Coordinates of C-alpha atoms (C1' of nucleotides) in Angstrom, one line a residue:
Chain A
X1 CA 0.7 0.0 0.1
X2 CA 1.3 3.1 -0.4
X3 CA 0.1 6.8 0.2
X4 CA -0.3 9.8 -1.8
X5 CA -0.9 13.9 -1.4
X6 CA -3.9 14.3 -3.4
X7 CA -5.4 17.8 -3.7
X8 CA -5.3 19.0 -0.3
X9 CA -5.2 15.9 2.5
X10 CA -2.4 15.1 2.6
X11 CA -3.9 12.2 5.4
X12 CA -5.6 10.9 2.8
X13 CA -4.9 7.0 1.9
X14 CA -5.6 5.9 -1.3
X15 CA -5.2 2.1 -1.5
X16 CA -4.4 0.4 -5.0
X17 CA -3.2 1.3 -8.1
X18 CA -1.3 2.9 -6.0
X19 CA 2.0 2.1 -8.1
X20 CA 0.8 4.9 -10.9
X21 CA -0.1 7.2 -8.0
X22 CA 3.6 7.6 -8.0
X23 CA 5.2 8.1 -11.2
X24 CA 5.8 11.2 -12.8
X25 CA 2.8 13.2 -14.0
X26 CA 4.0 14.5 -18.0
X27 CA 1.1 16.2 -19.9
X28 CA 1.9 14.0 -23.5
X29 CA 4.7 12.1 -22.0
X30 CA 2.4 9.5 -21.1
X31 CA 0.1 10.2 -24.4
X32 CA 2.7 10.6 -27.3
X33 CA 2.3 13.4 -29.0
X34 CA 1.3 16.3 -30.5
X35 CA -2.3 16.6 -32.8
X36 CA -4.7 14.4 -32.2
X37 CA -3.7 12.7 -28.6
X38 CA -4.5 9.6 -27.6
X39 CA -6.9 10.1 -24.4
X40 CA -5.3 8.3 -21.3
X41 CA -7.5 5.8 -19.5
X42 CA -6.2 4.8 -16.4
X43 CA -5.3 6.0 -12.9
X44 CA -4.6 9.4 -12.6
X45 CA -1.2 10.4 -12.0
X46 CA -0.8 13.3 -9.4
X47 CA 0.2 15.4 -12.4
X48 CA -2.7 15.3 -14.1
X49 CA -4.6 16.4 -11.0
X50 CA -2.2 19.2 -10.5
X51 CA -3.5 19.9 -14.7
X52 CA -7.2 19.4 -14.1
X53 CA -6.5 22.0 -10.8
X54 CA -5.3 24.2 -12.2
X55 CA -8.5 24.7 -15.5
X56 CA -10.3 24.3 -13.1
X57 CA -9.4 27.3 -11.0
X58 CA -8.2 28.8 -13.8
X59 CA -11.9 28.4 -15.6
X60 CA -13.6 26.7 -13.1
X61 CA -16.1 23.8 -13.0
X62 CA -18.0 22.6 -16.1
X63 CA -17.5 22.1 -20.2
X64 CA -15.1 19.4 -19.6
X65 CA -14.0 18.3 -22.7
X66 CA -12.3 21.3 -23.6
X67 CA -9.9 20.5 -20.2
X68 CA -8.0 18.8 -23.0
X69 CA -8.3 21.0 -25.5
X70 CA -6.6 23.8 -22.9
X71 CA -4.5 22.3 -20.6
X72 CA -3.5 19.4 -23.0
X73 CA -4.6 17.1 -20.3
X74 CA -5.2 14.2 -22.4
X75 CA -8.3 13.4 -20.3
X76 CA -11.4 12.8 -22.0
X77 CA -14.0 15.4 -20.2
X78 CA -15.7 12.5 -18.7
X79 CA -13.0 11.6 -16.7
X80 CA -12.3 15.0 -15.2
X81 CA -14.7 15.1 -13.9
X82 CA -15.0 12.3 -12.7
X83 CA -11.7 13.1 -11.2
X84 CA -13.1 16.3 -9.8
X85 CA -15.8 15.3 -8.4
X86 CA -14.0 12.7 -6.6
X87 CA -11.5 13.7 -5.8
X88 CA -10.3 16.9 -6.6
X89 CA -13.3 19.5 -5.5
X90 CA -11.9 20.6 -2.2
X91 CA -14.9 20.7 -0.4
X92 CA -14.9 16.7 -0.2
X93 CA -14.5 15.2 3.6
X94 CA -11.7 13.0 2.9
X95 CA -11.7 9.8 4.8
X96 CA -13.9 7.0 5.9
X97 CA -17.7 7.8 6.6
X98 CA -18.2 7.9 10.1
X99 CA -21.1 6.2 11.8
X100 CA -23.1 9.2 11.5
X101 CA -23.3 8.7 8.2
X102 CA -23.1 5.3 7.9
X103 CA -26.3 5.3 9.4
X104 CA -26.8 8.4 7.4
X105 CA -26.9 5.8 4.4
X106 CA -28.5 3.1 5.5
X107 CA -31.0 5.5 6.3
X108 CA -31.3 7.8 2.8
X109 CA -30.9 3.2 0.7
X110 CA -33.5 2.4 2.9
X111 CA -36.1 5.3 1.4
X112 CA -33.9 5.8 -2.2
X113 CA -32.4 2.2 -3.4
X114 CA -29.7 3.2 -5.3
X115 CA -30.2 6.6 -5.8
X116 CA -26.9 7.0 -5.5
X117 CA -26.7 10.6 -6.2
X118 CA -29.1 12.0 -4.3
X119 CA -27.9 10.6 -1.7
X120 CA -24.7 11.7 -1.9
X121 CA -26.2 15.1 -2.0
X122 CA -26.9 14.6 1.5
X123 CA -23.7 13.6 3.1
X124 CA -21.9 16.6 2.4
X125 CA -18.8 16.5 1.5
X126 CA -19.4 12.6 -0.1
X127 CA -19.5 11.0 -3.3
X128 CA -21.8 8.9 -5.1
X129 CA -19.5 6.6 -6.1
X130 CA -18.0 6.7 -1.7
X131 CA -21.3 6.0 -0.6
X132 CA -22.2 2.8 -4.1
X133 CA -18.9 2.0 -2.4
X134 CA -19.2 1.6 0.2
X135 CA -22.5 0.3 0.5
X136 CA -21.8 -2.7 -2.7
X137 CA -19.1 -3.1 -0.5
X138 CA -21.2 -4.1 2.6
X139 CA -23.8 -5.4 0.5
X140 CA -21.9 -8.2 -0.7
X141 CA -20.4 -8.1 3.4
X142 CA -24.0 -8.9 4.5
X143 CA -24.8 -11.3 1.8
X144 CA -21.0 -13.1 2.2
X145 CA -22.5 -13.1 6.9
X146 CA -26.3 -13.7 5.8
X147 CA -26.9 -11.4 8.0
X148 CA -29.6 -7.9 7.1
X149 CA -28.1 -5.2 5.2
X150 CA -30.8 -3.0 7.3
X151 CA -30.2 -2.6 10.9
X152 CA -33.6 -3.1 12.6
X153 CA -32.6 -0.3 14.1
X154 CA -33.0 0.9 10.7
X155 CA -35.9 -1.0 9.4
X156 CA -37.9 0.3 12.7
X157 CA -37.4 4.1 12.3
X158 CA -38.1 4.0 8.6
X159 CA -41.6 2.2 9.6
X160 CA -41.8 4.1 12.5
X161 CA -41.9 7.5 10.5
X162 CA -44.4 5.6 8.4
X163 CA -46.9 5.1 10.5
X164 CA -46.9 8.6 12.0
X165 CA -47.8 9.7 8.5
X166 CA -50.6 7.5 8.4
X167 CA -51.5 9.8 10.5
X168 CA -51.0 12.8 8.2
X169 CA -52.9 14.2 5.8
X170 CA -52.1 11.4 3.1
X171 CA -52.7 14.5 0.2
X172 CA -49.9 16.6 2.2
X173 CA -47.2 14.1 2.8
X174 CA -45.1 13.3 0.5
X175 CA -43.8 16.8 -0.1
X176 CA -42.2 16.4 3.1
X177 CA -39.7 14.2 2.4
X178 CA -39.4 13.3 -0.9
X179 CA -38.7 16.3 -3.0
X180 CA -38.3 15.3 -6.3
X181 CA -39.9 12.1 -6.3
X182 CA -43.4 12.8 -6.5
X183 CA -43.8 14.2 -9.8
X184 CA -45.4 12.8 -12.1
X185 CA -42.5 10.9 -14.1
X186 CA -42.4 10.9 -17.7
X187 CA -45.4 8.2 -18.4
X188 CA -47.2 10.2 -16.1
X189 CA -47.7 7.8 -13.3
X190 CA -47.9 9.1 -10.2
X191 CA -45.5 8.3 -7.7
X192 CA -46.1 7.3 -5.1
X193 CA -45.0 7.6 -1.6
X194 CA -45.0 4.3 0.7
X195 CA -45.6 6.5 4.1
X196 CA -49.5 6.2 2.5
X197 CA -49.5 2.9 3.0
X198 CA -52.0 2.0 5.0
X199 CA -51.3 -1.4 6.6
X200 CA -54.2 -3.4 8.1
X201 CA -55.5 -5.1 10.4
X202 CA -58.2 -7.0 9.2
X203 CA -56.6 -9.5 6.9
X204 CA -60.6 -9.4 5.3
X205 CA -60.5 -5.4 5.6
X206 CA -59.3 -4.2 1.5
X207 CA -55.8 -2.7 0.7
X208 CA -56.8 1.0 -0.1
X209 CA -54.7 -0.2 -2.6
X210 CA -58.3 -0.7 -4.3
X211 CA -59.6 1.8 -2.8
X212 CA -58.1 5.0 -5.0
X213 CA -60.5 7.2 -7.3
X214 CA -60.9 5.5 -10.6
X215 CA -58.9 8.1 -12.0
X216 CA -55.8 7.9 -9.7
X217 CA -53.1 7.3 -13.1
X218 CA -54.6 10.4 -14.2
X219 CA -54.0 12.3 -10.9
X220 CA -50.9 13.0 -10.2
X221 CA -52.5 14.9 -7.2
X222 CA -53.7 12.0 -5.3
X223 CA -49.9 10.4 -6.0
X224 CA -50.2 9.7 -2.4
X225 CA -52.6 8.4 -2.0
X226 CA -51.2 5.0 -2.2
X227 CA -48.5 3.8 -3.5
X228 CA -44.9 3.6 -3.0
X229 CA -42.8 5.7 -4.7
X230 CA -41.6 4.9 -8.8
X231 CA -39.5 6.0 -9.2
X232 CA -39.4 7.1 -12.5
X233 CA -35.8 5.3 -13.8
X234 CA -34.1 5.9 -16.3
X235 CA -31.6 2.7 -15.5
X236 CA -33.1 -0.7 -15.9
X237 CA -30.5 -2.6 -14.5
X238 CA -31.1 -2.6 -11.0
X239 CA -30.3 -5.5 -9.3
X240 CA -29.2 -5.5 -5.9
X241 CA -31.8 -3.2 -3.7
X242 CA -34.5 -4.8 -4.3
X243 CA -33.4 -8.0 -2.9
X244 CA -31.5 -6.5 0.0
X245 CA -34.3 -4.2 0.8
X246 CA -36.6 -6.9 1.1
X247 CA -34.6 -9.3 2.8
X248 CA -33.6 -6.6 5.8
X249 CA -37.4 -5.6 5.8
X250 CA -38.1 -9.0 6.2
X251 CA -35.2 -10.3 9.1
X252 CA -35.3 -7.1 10.4
X253 CA -38.9 -4.8 10.6
X254 CA -41.4 -8.1 11.0
X255 CA -40.9 -8.3 13.9
X256 CA -42.9 -4.6 14.0
X257 CA -45.1 -6.2 11.4
X258 CA -46.8 -8.3 14.5
X259 CA -48.3 -5.2 15.0
X260 CA -50.3 -5.1 12.2
X261 CA -50.7 -8.9 11.8
X262 CA -51.3 -11.6 12.8
X263 CA -48.6 -13.7 12.4
X264 CA -46.5 -13.7 15.6
X265 CA -45.6 -16.6 14.9
X266 CA -42.2 -16.6 16.7
X267 CA -39.8 -18.1 14.3
X268 CA -41.6 -17.1 11.0
X269 CA -39.9 -13.9 10.3
X270 CA -36.6 -14.8 12.1
X271 CA -34.4 -16.2 9.7
X272 CA -32.2 -14.8 7.2
X273 CA -33.8 -14.3 4.0
X274 CA -31.2 -15.2 2.1
X275 CA -31.0 -18.6 -0.9
X276 CA -28.1 -20.6 -1.2
X277 CA -25.4 -20.3 -1.1
X278 CA -25.9 -16.8 1.8
X279 CA -28.7 -18.8 4.2
X280 CA -30.6 -21.5 5.9
X281 CA -34.0 -21.8 3.7
X282 CA -36.4 -22.1 5.2
X283 CA -37.6 -26.2 6.7
X284 CA -41.5 -26.5 6.3
X285 CA -41.9 -26.5 10.3
X286 CA -40.9 -22.7 10.0
X287 CA -43.6 -21.5 6.5
X288 CA -42.7 -17.9 5.9
X289 CA -46.0 -16.4 4.2
X290 CA -45.4 -14.9 1.3
X291 CA -42.7 -12.8 2.7
X292 CA -40.3 -14.7 2.3
X293 CA -41.1 -17.0 -1.0
X294 CA -38.5 -19.1 -0.5
X295 CA -37.4 -20.1 -3.5
X296 CA -39.3 -17.2 -4.4
X297 CA -39.3 -15.7 -8.7
X298 CA -37.8 -12.7 -7.2
X299 CA -35.3 -13.9 -4.9
X300 CA -32.7 -14.2 -6.8
X301 CA -29.4 -16.1 -5.9
X302 CA -29.5 -13.4 -2.4
X303 CA -31.0 -10.5 -5.1
X304 CA -33.9 -9.4 -6.4
X305 CA -35.2 -8.8 -9.8
X306 CA -36.0 -5.4 -9.3
X307 CA -38.7 -6.6 -12.3
X308 CA -40.7 -8.0 -9.3
X309 CA -44.6 -7.9 -10.9
X310 CA -46.6 -7.6 -8.3
X311 CA -48.5 -5.8 -9.9
X312 CA -47.5 -5.0 -13.2
X313 CA -45.8 -6.0 -15.5
X314 CA -42.2 -4.3 -16.2
X315 CA -39.7 -4.5 -18.3
X316 CA -37.9 -7.0 -17.9
X317 CA -34.3 -6.4 -14.6
X318 CA -32.1 -9.5 -13.9
X319 CA -29.5 -8.4 -11.3
X320 CA -26.1 -9.2 -13.4
X321 CA -25.4 -11.2 -10.5
X322 CA -25.8 -14.9 -10.6
X323 CA -28.5 -17.1 -10.3
X324 CA -28.5 -20.4 -7.6
X325 CA -27.5 -23.5 -8.9
X326 CA -30.5 -23.7 -7.0
X327 CA -32.7 -21.4 -9.1
X328 CA -30.7 -22.4 -12.4
X329 CA -31.7 -26.7 -11.5
X330 CA -35.6 -24.7 -11.0
X331 CA -35.6 -24.1 -14.0
X332 CA -34.5 -27.3 -15.9
X333 CA -36.6 -29.3 -14.2
X334 CA -39.6 -27.9 -14.7
X335 CA -38.5 -28.6 -18.4
X336 CA -39.1 -25.0 -18.9
X337 CA -37.6 -24.1 -23.1
X338 CA -36.2 -20.7 -21.8
X339 CA -33.1 -19.4 -22.5
X340 CA -29.5 -19.1 -20.8
X341 CA -29.5 -16.6 -18.7
X342 CA -27.1 -14.4 -20.6
X343 CA -29.2 -14.1 -23.6
X344 CA -32.8 -13.9 -21.2
X345 CA -31.1 -10.6 -19.6
X346 CA -30.0 -9.5 -22.7
X347 CA -32.7 -9.7 -24.6
X348 CA -34.9 -8.1 -22.5
X349 CA -32.8 -5.2 -22.0
X350 CA -32.7 -4.8 -24.7
X351 CA -37.3 -4.3 -25.8
X352 CA -37.5 -0.5 -25.6
X353 CA -39.2 0.7 -22.0
X354 CA -41.9 1.5 -23.2
X355 CA -43.7 -1.1 -20.7
X356 CA -43.3 0.4 -18.3
X357 CA -45.8 2.6 -17.3
X358 CA -47.9 -0.8 -17.4
X359 CA -46.2 -1.0 -13.4
X360 CA -48.6 0.5 -11.2
X361 CA -46.0 -0.1 -8.8
X362 CA -42.2 -0.5 -8.8
X363 CA -39.8 -1.8 -6.9
X364 CA -37.0 -0.5 -9.3
X365 CA -35.1 1.6 -7.6
X366 CA -36.6 1.5 -4.5
X367 CA -35.3 0.9 -0.5
X368 CA -36.4 0.0 2.6
X369 CA -40.1 1.0 2.2
X370 CA -41.2 -0.5 -0.2
X371 CA -39.6 -4.1 0.9
X372 CA -41.3 -3.3 4.0
X373 CA -45.1 -2.7 1.9
X374 CA -43.7 -5.9 -0.2
X375 CA -43.2 -7.7 2.5
X376 CA -46.3 -6.4 4.3
X377 CA -48.6 -7.0 1.0
X378 CA -46.9 -10.7 0.5
X379 CA -48.4 -11.5 4.8
X380 CA -51.4 -10.0 3.6
X381 CA -51.5 -11.8 0.2
X382 CA -50.9 -15.1 1.3
X383 CA -54.1 -15.3 2.5
X384 CA -55.2 -14.0 -0.9
X385 CA -51.9 -16.1 -2.7
X386 CA -52.1 -12.9 -5.0
X387 CA -48.7 -13.2 -4.9
X388 CA -48.5 -16.6 -5.6
X389 CA -45.9 -16.9 -8.7
X390 CA -43.7 -16.1 -7.0
X391 CA -43.6 -19.2 -4.4
X392 CA -43.5 -22.4 -5.0
X393 CA -43.6 -26.0 -3.4
X394 CA -43.8 -25.7 0.5
X395 CA -44.4 -22.6 0.4
X396 CA -47.0 -21.8 -2.3
X397 CA -49.2 -24.9 -0.2
X398 CA -48.7 -22.4 3.0
X399 CA -49.8 -20.0 1.5
X400 CA -52.3 -21.4 -0.2
X401 CA -53.4 -23.0 3.4
X402 CA -54.6 -19.7 4.7
X403 CA -56.4 -18.5 1.6
X404 CA -59.2 -17.1 3.1
X405 CA -61.4 -15.2 0.6
X406 CA -59.0 -15.6 -1.7
X407 CA -60.8 -14.0 -4.8
X408 CA -57.1 -13.7 -6.5
X409 CA -56.5 -17.5 -6.3
X410 CA -58.0 -19.7 -8.8
X411 CA -55.9 -17.0 -11.3
X412 CA -52.6 -18.2 -10.7
X413 CA -53.9 -21.9 -9.6
X414 CA -55.2 -22.2 -12.6
X415 CA -52.4 -21.0 -14.4
X416 CA -50.6 -23.1 -12.3
X417 CA -46.7 -22.1 -13.7
X418 CA -43.3 -23.0 -13.3
X419 CA -40.5 -21.0 -12.2
X420 CA -38.9 -18.8 -14.7
X421 CA -35.9 -18.1 -14.7
X422 CA -36.5 -14.9 -14.4
X423 CA -37.1 -14.4 -11.0
X424 CA -40.9 -14.0 -11.8
X425 CA -44.1 -15.9 -13.6
X426 CA -43.3 -15.4 -16.8
X427 CA -46.8 -14.7 -17.4
X428 CA -46.2 -11.6 -15.0
X429 CA -43.1 -11.2 -16.9
X430 CA -45.5 -9.4 -19.8
X431 CA -48.9 -9.4 -20.2
X432 CA -51.6 -11.7 -18.8
X433 CA -51.0 -10.7 -16.0
X434 CA -50.7 -6.9 -16.1
X435 CA -53.0 -5.1 -14.5
X436 CA -55.1 -3.3 -16.2
X437 CA -53.3 0.3 -15.5
X438 CA -51.9 3.2 -17.5
X439 CA -50.9 0.4 -20.2
X440 CA -54.1 -0.9 -21.0
X441 CA -55.2 3.1 -20.7
X442 CA -57.4 4.6 -18.9
X443 CA -60.8 3.7 -19.7
X444 CA -60.3 0.1 -18.2
X445 CA -60.2 1.9 -14.9
X446 CA -63.0 4.3 -16.3
X447 CA -65.5 1.1 -17.3
X448 CA -64.8 -0.2 -13.2
X449 CA -67.9 0.7 -11.9
X450 CA -67.7 0.0 -8.1
X451 CA -66.0 -1.4 -5.6
X452 CA -65.2 -5.1 -6.3
X453 CA -64.7 -3.3 -10.5
X454 CA -62.0 -1.2 -8.7
X455 CA -60.4 -4.7 -7.4
X456 CA -60.7 -5.7 -11.0
X457 CA -59.1 -3.6 -12.3
X458 CA -56.4 -3.6 -10.4
X459 CA -55.7 -6.6 -10.8
X460 CA -54.5 -9.8 -13.1
X461 CA -57.1 -10.4 -15.2
X462 CA -56.4 -13.6 -16.2
X463 CA -56.2 -14.3 -19.8
X464 CA -59.5 -16.3 -20.8
X465 CA -60.7 -12.4 -20.2
X466 CA -57.9 -10.7 -21.5
X467 CA -56.1 -12.1 -23.8
X468 CA -58.3 -11.5 -26.8
X469 CA -58.3 -8.0 -25.9
X470 CA -54.2 -8.3 -25.8
X471 CA -54.4 -9.6 -29.4
X472 CA -56.1 -6.6 -30.4
X473 CA -53.1 -4.3 -28.5
X474 CA -50.1 -5.6 -29.1
X475 CA -48.0 -4.7 -31.2
X476 CA -44.8 -6.4 -31.8
X477 CA -42.7 -5.0 -33.7
X478 CA -43.0 -2.2 -31.5
X479 CA -42.7 -4.8 -28.5
X480 CA -41.1 -7.4 -29.8
X481 CA -40.4 -8.1 -25.7
X482 CA -44.5 -9.1 -25.7
X483 CA -42.8 -12.2 -27.6
X484 CA -41.5 -14.0 -23.6
X485 CA -45.3 -13.7 -23.1
X486 CA -46.2 -16.1 -25.9
X487 CA -42.8 -17.9 -26.5
X488 CA -42.5 -19.4 -22.8
X489 CA -46.6 -20.7 -23.3
X490 CA -45.9 -21.3 -26.1
X491 CA -49.6 -19.9 -27.0
X492 CA -48.9 -17.7 -29.4
X493 CA -52.2 -19.1 -31.3
X494 CA -54.0 -17.7 -28.8
X495 CA -52.3 -14.3 -29.1
X496 CA -53.6 -14.8 -33.0
X497 CA -49.7 -13.4 -33.7
X498 CA -48.7 -14.9 -37.0
X499 CA -46.0 -16.3 -38.0
X500 CA -44.4 -14.1 -39.1
X501 CA -45.2 -11.8 -37.1
X502 CA -43.5 -14.1 -34.3
X503 CA -40.7 -14.3 -36.8
X504 CA -40.0 -10.7 -36.8
X505 CA -40.6 -10.1 -33.6
X506 CA -37.9 -13.0 -33.5
X507 CA -35.3 -10.7 -35.1
X508 CA -35.9 -7.6 -33.9
X509 CA -35.1 -9.3 -29.7
X510 CA -32.6 -12.0 -31.5
X511 CA -31.1 -9.5 -33.8
X512 CA -28.4 -11.4 -36.4
X513 CA -28.5 -14.3 -32.8
X514 CA -31.9 -15.3 -33.9
X515 CA -31.3 -15.0 -37.7
X516 CA -27.7 -17.2 -37.5
X517 CA -29.7 -19.4 -36.1
X518 CA -33.4 -19.7 -35.7
X519 CA -33.7 -17.8 -38.7
X520 CA -31.5 -21.0 -41.0
X521 CA -33.8 -22.7 -39.6
X522 CA -36.8 -21.4 -39.1
X523 CA -36.8 -21.2 -42.7
X524 CA -36.2 -24.3 -43.4
X525 CA -39.3 -25.8 -42.0
X526 CA -40.8 -23.4 -43.9
Chain B
dA1 C1' 6.3 -18.5 2.1
dA2 C1' 2.3 -19.1 -1.1
dG3 C1' -1.8 -19.1 -3.2
dG4 C1' -6.6 -17.4 -2.9
dG5 C1' -10.5 -15.0 -1.0
dC6 C1' -12.0 -9.9 0.0
dA7 C1' -12.4 -5.5 0.4
dC8 C1' -11.1 -1.6 -0.6
dC9 C1' -11.4 2.0 -4.3
dA10 C1' -10.7 3.9 -8.4
dA11 C1' -12.4 4.1 -13.4
dC12 C1' -14.6 2.9 -16.8
dC13 C1' -18.3 2.9 -19.1
dG14 C1' -22.9 2.8 -21.5
dC15 C1' -27.5 5.2 -21.2
dA16 C1' -30.3 8.9 -20.9
dG17 C1' -31.9 13.6 -20.2
dC18 C1' -31.3 18.2 -21.3
dA19 C1' -30.2 22.1 -24.0
dA20 C1' -27.7 24.3 -28.0
dT21 C1' -27.5 24.0 -33.4
Chain C
dG1 C1' -38.0 17.0 -35.6
dA2 C1' -33.2 15.9 -35.7
dT3 C1' -29.2 15.6 -34.4
dT4 C1' -25.2 16.7 -31.9
dG5 C1' -22.1 18.2 -27.2
dC6 C1' -21.9 18.1 -22.7
dT7 C1' -23.4 16.4 -18.4
dG8 C1' -24.6 13.9 -15.0
dC9 C1' -25.9 9.1 -13.0
dG10 C1' -25.5 3.9 -12.1
dG11 C1' -24.2 0.1 -13.0
dT12 C1' -19.1 -2.8 -13.4
dT13 C1' -14.9 -3.8 -13.6
dG14 C1' -10.1 -4.0 -12.6
dG15 C1' -5.8 -2.9 -9.4
dT16 C1' -4.2 -3.8 -5.0
dG17 C1' -3.1 -4.9 -0.7
dC18 C1' -5.0 -7.1 3.7
dC19 C1' -6.3 -11.3 5.5
dC20 C1' -7.2 -16.0 6.5
dT21 C1' -6.0 -20.7 5.2

DNA sequence: AAGGGCACCAACCGCAGCAAT
DNA sequence: GATTGCTGCGGTTGGTGCCCT
C-alpha cells in the first residue's frame, strides 16, 4: 500500500493503483505527442491532477471536454469531471464514513434505493461513488454473512416514520420528504410514496390500494394516495437493492409487522432471507407466508429481480449477478424451454422501455420502505395468494393453506405456471397478468363501476378475459418483448400472432442471433 | 511462504436527459 | 423535428493490499 498526497488532503491514503500514482505525470509524456493525442485511461497521476486543478481554478468547473483542449491533458471530459468530482473538489470530506454517516446512508438507501447521487447530496463532502462503493461492499459482506442489510433500528425508524405519517393528511405528506420524487414520471404515472400506504389489521379488509379513485392513473395530485414511490428511472438494471431491502426488511422489520398482522409466530421472521449459498432455507416447519417466498422468483441468488411483478408487467431487470444453482436447477427441472440467463438478460434489456408505464408499483429503485410494504403486502396476500406466482413448493402450500376470501387464487392456480428464470412468472413478465392500468389505458379504469370492479381493474386479470384483447392490442413489431409471454407458454395461437409476426419480433429481439441460429432453421421448416 | 478470497477504491462504460444548433 | 454535444447517473470492472488458510 502506498499513500499519496492528493489535492488538499495529506491524510488521505489511497489504496490500490498506487504505483501509478507515483508516476510523474507529464502532459504528453504519457500520451505521445501532438495533434490527436490519444486519451489516456486508467489511474490519474499527481501531475494530471495538478493540471486539472489548475484548469478548474482558471476556468471553473464544467465544459470538461475543453480541458484537453486548453490544458493539454490527455483525458476525456468525462474522466476529468469524474476526477474532479470524486477527488479534487475542495469540499470533499476525505476519509472513512463516520458512524453517523453510515447510518444516514442506510437510512437514505432504505428510502431511496440506489440513488447514489441523491444520497450524496444529502451527505455533504461525500461522493456518489464513495457511497456506492461503500454500499456494494457492505452488501457483499452482509450477503456473505447472511445478515440483514438494514439494521433493525433503521427498519424501525423507517417504519415508525411510516406509521406516523399515517395520521397525516395523505394528500400532503409526500412533499415532506421526497421532494423531487413526487412528480409524475415521464409516463404520467404518479410517484407514490410508501409513507401513505396503510397497513390493515383486518386481513379481510381490502387494502387501500384498491380504494383509489378511478382516475388515479391520471391524477398526479393523488399520487400520494397509496402506492410506493415509483421512481422514474432511466436505468433499467438495478439489481441488488430490492432483494436487500426485502431481505433486511423481512429479517429485521418483521416483528414490527406484528402490530399489524397476526403473523406472530416467533420464528416466522427470524430467518435470514438469503438463499443458498447465502443462508439457510426455511424448512417446512417454518413456513413463511409471503414475506419469505422461498424459492421465489423474486429472489435470485440473494438478489431480487427488481422487476418483481407484484402489480404489473415491466421490463425485466435482472440482477446482473449470478443465480443460485438452485434456481438454475429449478428451471431445468421445470423443463422450461428457456434461453440461457445471459441471453434472457440481454434480450430482456434490449427492448424499448415503453412497457414500463404499465407498472403500478415498481420495486425498481425501491428501498426499505418499499420492501416493507411489499413484505407486508405479500404477507397479507398470502391470504389472497396474490403472490402465488412467486411462491413455490411448500411456500406455496403454506400460502394456499391460509387462503381466505381469495378472489385471486384461481387466477394463479389455474395458470399453474412454473418459475421462470427471470425471477418471476413468465405470465407476469409480460402481459398475461399485466394489471389493467395505464398500459391498457384509462378506459379500463373508467369502466370500473364499483369497488369490486376497481378491485378487478387493479388486479391481475386472467388470460381468459384478456387474451383476445391483447391480441388486438399488442403490436409485436413495437413490443417484441411481448413475445416472451407468448413464447413462454407456446400460446401464440391464443394471441392470433402470425408466424411472420413472430419471426419479425424474434428478429427484433435477437437480431443476428436469431437470423443466424433460428431464422435459417425456421426457414428450412417452412 | 504462497495462494486465494475479500475489501476497498478508482475509474470506465453505457445510457439518458437536456440544451444548443 | 433531428442531430449533436455535454453532463450526470448508476452499474460494473479492474487493481492493489490485507487477511486467512
